[in-house]
mmCIF file of C-alpha atoms and ligand atoms in Angstrom:
data_model
loop_
_atom_site.group_PDB
_atom_site.id
_atom_site.type_symbol
_atom_site.label_atom_id
_atom_site.label_comp_id
_atom_site.label_asym_id
_atom_site.label_seq_id
_atom_site.Cartn_x
_atom_site.Cartn_y
_atom_site.Cartn_z
ATOM 1 C CA MET A 26 31.007 150.701 77.254
ATOM 2 C CA THR A 27 28.539 149.437 79.847
ATOM 3 C CA PRO A 28 28.677 145.624 80.130
ATOM 4 C CA THR A 29 25.462 143.624 79.843
ATOM 5 C CA ILE A 30 24.790 140.459 81.793
ATOM 6 C CA THR A 31 22.010 137.946 81.425
ATOM 7 C CA ALA A 32 19.754 136.836 84.272
ATOM 8 C CA PHE A 33 16.580 134.807 84.697
ATOM 9 C CA GLU A 34 13.434 136.603 83.633
ATOM 10 C CA HIS A 35 11.787 134.596 86.385
ATOM 11 C CA SER A 36 14.180 133.089 88.909
ATOM 12 C CA PRO A 37 13.073 129.762 90.394
ATOM 13 C CA ASP A 38 14.025 131.073 93.847
ATOM 14 C CA GLY A 39 11.641 134.031 93.567
ATOM 15 C CA GLY A 40 14.436 136.522 94.239
ATOM 16 C CA GLN A 41 16.327 134.964 97.143
ATOM 17 C CA GLY A 42 19.544 135.802 95.324
ATOM 18 C CA LEU A 43 20.574 132.193 94.763
ATOM 19 C CA ALA A 44 20.908 132.351 90.974
ATOM 20 C CA ARG A 45 24.440 133.032 89.841
ATOM 21 C CA ASP A 46 23.835 136.467 88.364
ATOM 22 C CA THR A 47 23.806 137.737 91.979
ATOM 23 C CA ARG A 48 27.544 137.114 92.433
ATOM 24 C CA VAL A 49 28.260 138.961 89.188
ATOM 25 C CA ARG A 50 26.031 141.869 90.210
ATOM 26 C CA TRP A 51 27.819 141.895 93.576
ATOM 27 C CA ALA A 52 31.222 142.140 91.857
ATOM 28 C CA PHE A 53 30.006 145.057 89.712
ATOM 29 C CA GLU A 54 28.692 146.812 92.802
ATOM 30 C CA GLU A 55 31.929 146.292 94.757
ATOM 31 C CA VAL A 56 33.989 147.969 92.037
ATOM 32 C CA GLY A 57 31.426 150.641 91.152
ATOM 33 C CA GLN A 58 30.910 149.501 87.555
ATOM 34 C CA PRO A 59 27.401 150.142 86.188
ATOM 35 C CA TYR A 60 25.912 147.270 84.210
ATOM 36 C CA LYS A 61 22.847 146.416 82.170
ATOM 37 C CA VAL A 62 20.750 143.271 82.499
ATOM 38 C CA HIS A 63 19.174 141.318 79.682
ATOM 39 C CA LEU A 64 16.497 139.011 81.092
ATOM 40 C CA VAL A 65 15.989 135.616 79.487
ATOM 41 C CA SER A 66 13.251 133.037 79.871
ATOM 42 C CA PHE A 67 14.025 129.326 80.269
ATOM 43 C CA ASN A 68 12.956 128.807 76.646
ATOM 44 C CA ALA A 69 15.028 131.703 75.332
ATOM 45 C CA MET A 70 18.121 130.336 77.115
ATOM 46 C CA LYS A 71 18.054 127.334 74.793
ATOM 47 C CA GLU A 72 17.519 129.363 71.595
ATOM 48 C CA PRO A 73 20.442 129.913 69.195
ATOM 49 C CA GLU A 74 20.762 133.585 70.152
ATOM 50 C CA HIS A 75 21.550 132.717 73.769
ATOM 51 C CA MET A 76 23.423 129.499 72.962
ATOM 52 C CA ALA A 77 25.829 131.706 71.027
ATOM 53 C CA ARG A 78 26.536 133.571 74.267
ATOM 54 C CA HIS A 79 26.583 130.512 76.484
ATOM 55 C CA PRO A 80 27.478 127.064 75.121
ATOM 56 C CA PHE A 81 25.363 125.343 77.789
ATOM 57 C CA GLY A 82 22.366 127.656 77.516
ATOM 58 C CA GLN A 83 22.649 129.062 81.030
ATOM 59 C CA ILE A 84 22.909 132.358 82.865
ATOM 60 C CA PRO A 85 24.863 134.441 83.701
ATOM 61 C CA THR A 86 26.727 135.719 80.680
ATOM 62 C CA TYR A 87 28.706 138.924 80.200
ATOM 63 C CA GLU A 88 28.982 141.021 77.058
ATOM 64 C CA GLU A 89 31.098 144.079 76.495
ATOM 65 C CA GLY A 90 31.803 145.042 72.905
ATOM 66 C CA ASN A 91 33.113 141.938 71.179
ATOM 67 C CA LEU A 92 33.847 140.129 74.402
ATOM 68 C CA VAL A 93 31.318 137.495 75.421
ATOM 69 C CA LEU A 94 31.942 135.500 78.588
ATOM 70 C CA PHE A 95 30.121 132.739 80.427
ATOM 71 C CA GLU A 96 30.788 131.056 83.820
ATOM 72 C CA SER A 97 30.215 133.215 86.871
ATOM 73 C CA GLY A 98 33.774 132.548 88.103
ATOM 74 C CA ALA A 99 35.323 133.749 84.853
ATOM 75 C CA ILE A 100 33.063 136.788 84.808
ATOM 76 C CA VAL A 101 33.808 137.805 88.400
ATOM 77 C CA PHE A 102 37.519 137.251 87.763
ATOM 78 C CA HIS A 103 37.349 139.440 84.648
ATOM 79 C CA ILE A 104 35.601 142.220 86.571
ATOM 80 C CA ALA A 105 38.138 141.913 89.398
ATOM 81 C CA GLU A 106 41.051 142.122 86.944
ATOM 82 C CA ARG A 107 39.621 145.139 85.149
ATOM 83 C CA HIS A 108 38.816 147.218 88.227
ATOM 84 C CA ALA A 109 40.447 147.935 91.555
ATOM 85 C CA GLY A 110 38.757 146.705 94.711
ATOM 86 C CA LEU A 111 38.407 142.934 94.467
ATOM 87 C CA LEU A 112 41.979 141.681 94.091
ATOM 88 C CA PRO A 113 45.031 142.850 96.022
ATOM 89 C CA ALA A 114 47.683 144.676 93.986
ATOM 90 C CA GLU A 115 50.547 142.717 95.562
ATOM 91 C CA ALA A 116 51.245 139.648 93.386
ATOM 92 C CA GLU A 117 51.302 136.915 96.042
ATOM 93 C CA ALA A 118 48.236 138.203 97.894
ATOM 94 C CA ARG A 119 46.484 138.443 94.517
ATOM 95 C CA ALA A 120 47.379 134.829 93.699
ATOM 96 C CA ARG A 121 46.032 133.690 97.066
ATOM 97 C CA ALA A 122 42.756 135.587 96.553
ATOM 98 C CA ILE A 123 42.389 133.882 93.156
ATOM 99 C CA ALA A 124 43.086 130.518 94.806
ATOM 100 C CA TRP A 125 40.159 131.176 97.165
ATOM 101 C CA MET A 126 37.907 131.885 94.185
ATOM 102 C CA PHE A 127 38.823 128.497 92.749
ATOM 103 C CA ALA A 128 38.426 126.838 96.137
ATOM 104 C CA ALA A 129 34.917 128.237 96.429
ATOM 105 C CA LEU A 130 33.938 126.990 92.970
ATOM 106 C CA ASN A 131 35.886 123.742 92.758
ATOM 107 C CA THR A 132 36.091 122.456 96.312
ATOM 108 C CA VAL A 133 33.223 123.917 98.336
ATOM 109 C CA GLU A 134 30.461 124.422 95.769
ATOM 110 C CA PRO A 135 30.301 120.864 94.311
ATOM 111 C CA PRO A 136 28.854 119.087 97.375
ATOM 112 C CA ILE A 137 26.508 122.038 97.931
ATOM 113 C CA LEU A 138 25.287 121.633 94.352
ATOM 114 C CA ASP A 139 24.899 117.906 94.916
ATOM 115 C CA ARG A 140 22.600 118.712 97.798
ATOM 116 C CA ALA A 141 20.465 120.982 95.625
ATOM 117 C CA THR A 142 20.315 118.364 92.868
ATOM 118 C CA THR A 143 19.266 115.688 95.338
ATOM 119 C CA TRP A 144 16.478 117.915 96.644
ATOM 120 C CA ILE A 145 15.269 119.107 93.280
ATOM 121 C CA SER A 146 15.643 116.035 91.057
ATOM 122 C CA GLU A 147 15.962 112.974 93.242
ATOM 123 C CA TRP A 148 13.446 113.564 96.026
ATOM 124 C CA LYS A 149 11.143 110.791 94.766
ATOM 125 C CA GLU A 150 13.883 108.179 94.867
ATOM 126 C CA PRO A 151 13.760 105.674 97.736
ATOM 127 C CA TRP A 152 17.445 106.378 98.430
ATOM 128 C CA CYS A 153 17.049 110.147 98.531
ATOM 129 C CA GLU A 154 17.299 110.501 102.341
ATOM 130 C CA GLN A 155 20.347 108.269 102.497
ATOM 131 C CA ARG A 156 22.021 110.231 99.729
ATOM 132 C CA LEU A 157 21.214 113.517 101.444
ATOM 133 C CA ARG A 158 22.922 112.273 104.617
ATOM 134 C CA LEU A 159 26.052 111.359 102.635
ATOM 135 C CA VAL A 160 26.097 114.659 100.778
ATOM 136 C CA ASP A 161 25.543 116.624 103.987
ATOM 137 C CA ASP A 162 28.524 114.882 105.554
ATOM 138 C CA ARG A 163 30.660 115.815 102.554
ATOM 139 C CA ILE A 164 29.532 119.406 102.985
ATOM 140 C CA ARG A 165 30.408 119.221 106.694
ATOM 141 C CA ASP A 166 33.905 117.973 105.817
ATOM 142 C CA ARG A 167 34.477 121.097 103.730
ATOM 143 C CA LEU A 168 32.841 123.483 106.160
ATOM 144 C CA GLY A 169 34.785 122.069 109.103
ATOM 145 C CA ASP A 170 38.087 122.735 107.368
ATOM 146 C CA LEU A 171 36.966 126.110 106.097
ATOM 147 C CA SER A 172 35.797 127.082 109.569
ATOM 148 C CA THR A 173 39.167 126.103 111.049
ATOM 149 C CA ARG A 174 41.035 128.108 108.410
ATOM 150 C CA LEU A 175 38.853 131.201 108.834
ATOM 151 C CA GLY A 176 39.118 131.050 112.620
ATOM 152 C CA SER A 177 38.254 134.451 114.058
ATOM 153 C CA ALA A 178 39.283 136.425 110.970
ATOM 154 C CA ASP A 179 36.780 138.571 109.119
ATOM 155 C CA TRP A 180 37.854 137.370 105.667
ATOM 156 C CA LEU A 181 39.813 134.445 104.271
ATOM 157 C CA ASP A 182 43.086 136.204 103.541
ATOM 158 C CA GLY A 183 43.435 139.785 104.718
ATOM 159 C CA PRO A 184 40.991 142.331 103.311
ATOM 160 C CA PHE A 185 37.751 141.343 101.559
ATOM 161 C CA SER A 186 38.495 140.017 98.060
ATOM 162 C CA ALA A 187 36.909 138.260 95.096
ATOM 163 C CA GLY A 188 37.776 135.043 96.965
ATOM 164 C CA ASP A 189 35.426 136.047 99.785
ATOM 165 C CA LEU A 190 32.778 137.243 97.335
ATOM 166 C CA MET A 191 32.779 133.827 95.706
ATOM 167 C CA MET A 192 32.974 131.837 98.947
ATOM 168 C CA VAL A 193 30.119 133.767 100.575
ATOM 169 C CA SER A 194 28.055 133.404 97.386
ATOM 170 C CA VAL A 195 28.563 129.642 97.482
ATOM 171 C CA LEU A 196 27.804 129.312 101.209
ATOM 172 C CA ILE A 197 24.623 131.365 100.941
ATOM 173 C CA ARG A 198 23.000 128.410 99.194
ATOM 174 C CA LEU A 199 23.205 126.486 102.478
ATOM 175 C CA ARG A 200 21.068 128.996 104.346
ATOM 176 C CA SER A 201 17.879 126.953 104.264
ATOM 177 C CA SER A 202 19.663 123.681 105.142
ATOM 178 C CA GLY A 203 20.608 124.687 108.697
ATOM 179 C CA ILE A 204 24.095 123.202 108.163
ATOM 180 C CA LEU A 205 25.768 126.601 108.184
ATOM 181 C CA ASP A 206 24.449 127.211 111.706
ATOM 182 C CA GLU A 207 26.691 124.383 112.925
ATOM 183 C CA TYR A 208 29.671 126.653 112.166
ATOM 184 C CA PRO A 209 29.088 129.974 113.942
ATOM 185 C CA ASN A 210 32.158 131.640 112.454
ATOM 186 C CA LEU A 211 31.027 130.712 108.930
ATOM 187 C CA SER A 212 27.493 131.957 109.625
ATOM 188 C CA ALA A 213 28.994 135.229 110.828
ATOM 189 C CA TYR A 214 31.261 135.317 107.749
ATOM 190 C CA VAL A 215 28.269 134.954 105.424
ATOM 191 C CA ALA A 216 26.366 137.592 107.401
ATOM 192 C CA ARG A 217 29.337 139.975 107.027
ATOM 193 C CA GLY A 218 29.283 139.416 103.281
ATOM 194 C CA GLU A 219 25.540 139.951 103.051
ATOM 195 C CA ALA A 220 25.826 143.129 105.124
ATOM 196 C CA ARG A 221 28.164 144.764 102.617
ATOM 197 C CA PRO A 222 26.387 147.644 100.873
ATOM 198 C CA ALA A 223 27.485 146.252 97.487
ATOM 199 C CA TYR A 224 25.859 142.880 98.232
ATOM 200 C CA ARG A 225 22.696 144.582 99.416
ATOM 201 C CA ARG A 226 22.448 146.574 96.195
ATOM 202 C CA ALA A 227 23.043 143.440 94.116
ATOM 203 C CA PHE A 228 20.436 141.507 96.083
ATOM 204 C CA ALA A 229 17.890 144.318 95.790
ATOM 205 C CA ALA A 230 18.415 144.574 92.034
ATOM 206 C CA GLN A 231 17.681 140.909 91.407
ATOM 207 C CA LEU A 232 14.788 140.958 93.885
ATOM 208 C CA ALA A 233 13.230 143.894 92.046
ATOM 209 C CA ILE A 234 12.978 141.694 88.953
ATOM 210 C CA ASN A 235 11.410 138.775 90.801
ATOM 211 C CA ALA A 236 9.289 140.528 93.437
ATOM 212 C CA GLY A 237 5.644 139.678 93.153
ATOM 213 C CA LYS A 238 6.292 136.708 90.891
ATOM 214 C CA GLN A 239 5.471 133.251 92.158
ATOM 215 C CA PRO A 240 8.595 131.108 92.746
ATOM 216 C CA ALA A 241 8.900 128.686 89.817
HETATM 217 N N1 GTB B 315 29.058 126.960 86.369
HETATM 218 C C1 GTB B 315 28.100 127.907 85.843
HETATM 219 C C2 GTB B 315 28.382 129.301 86.423
HETATM 220 O O1 GTB B 315 28.978 129.381 87.511
HETATM 221 O O2 GTB B 315 28.063 130.300 85.765
HETATM 222 C C3 GTB B 315 26.712 127.421 86.228
HETATM 223 C C4 GTB B 315 25.630 128.281 85.630
HETATM 224 C C5 GTB B 315 24.258 127.812 86.070
HETATM 225 O O3 GTB B 315 24.092 126.761 86.715
HETATM 226 N N2 GTB B 315 23.257 128.603 85.729
HETATM 227 C C6 GTB B 315 21.905 128.275 86.086
HETATM 228 C C7 GTB B 315 21.066 128.118 84.832
HETATM 229 O O4 GTB B 315 21.191 128.879 83.899
HETATM 230 C C8 GTB B 315 21.328 129.437 86.917
HETATM 231 S S1 GTB B 315 22.214 129.661 88.415
HETATM 232 N N3 GTB B 315 20.199 127.116 84.841
HETATM 233 C C9 GTB B 315 19.310 126.865 83.739
HETATM 234 C C10 GTB B 315 19.728 125.703 82.923
HETATM 235 O O5 GTB B 315 20.785 125.096 83.170
HETATM 236 O O6 GTB B 315 18.961 125.380 82.000
HETATM 237 C C11 GTB B 315 21.810 128.113 89.288
HETATM 238 C C12 GTB B 315 20.614 128.303 90.163
HETATM 239 C C13 GTB B 315 19.352 128.275 89.638
HETATM 240 C C14 GTB B 315 18.265 128.404 90.492
HETATM 241 C C15 GTB B 315 18.464 128.547 91.836
HETATM 242 N N4 GTB B 315 17.346 128.660 92.714
HETATM 243 O O7 GTB B 315 16.248 128.916 92.270
HETATM 244 O O8 GTB B 315 17.492 128.484 93.929
HETATM 245 C C16 GTB B 315 19.733 128.573 92.351
HETATM 246 C C17 GTB B 315 20.808 128.464 91.501
#
């Protein structure tokens, strides 16, 4: 059965690939699993039909038969468990790749999200600039350590894995901030991720939906 995911009918980023369906699409593309997309409007996301799929009324979701999943991390993990190509077969290497998925979502993404929230929701506040400086320093703390760990390697732990897919997806959100440029090996890491044919297909698919629409 072909799984169906949900994505924004009209992504606020106008198709820059920043919404979280892109990471799910990327996972599907890496493992060669076709998928369908059900587009939802902001209003529809809060209707009972979608709230039944996603308790917080968000995208992405995943449906396959009776299985309904939410949370991009859980969805990518499910895809990686079901198909070869995103998690090593050897148990310890697999556990480490999963640890990197969690690190991306739990340790690196939160300050990056804080930055986005500050920009989007708090820009009118008199303390906004001060808060941005604090948040940016928290991001730099994480990136500094991540940069040291990555060193000159291509990927975080051996071959490309779901851990890299998630970490690159999280770091991509920093593109417009300029902060990533302070860490040349991380910039190159993100560029390597974006250059993967599977990422390019995922990006193109979400862009095709949003092309020509005004950013929200
Ligand atoms: N932890 C959840 C996950 O990983 O799946 C978070 C899901 C989430 O935040 N979904 C967002 C959403 O549905 C879309 S991706 N928001 C609507 C709502 O909460 O009502 C976040 C996102 C949105 C837009 C941009 N952008 O335009 O740049 C970037 C990222």
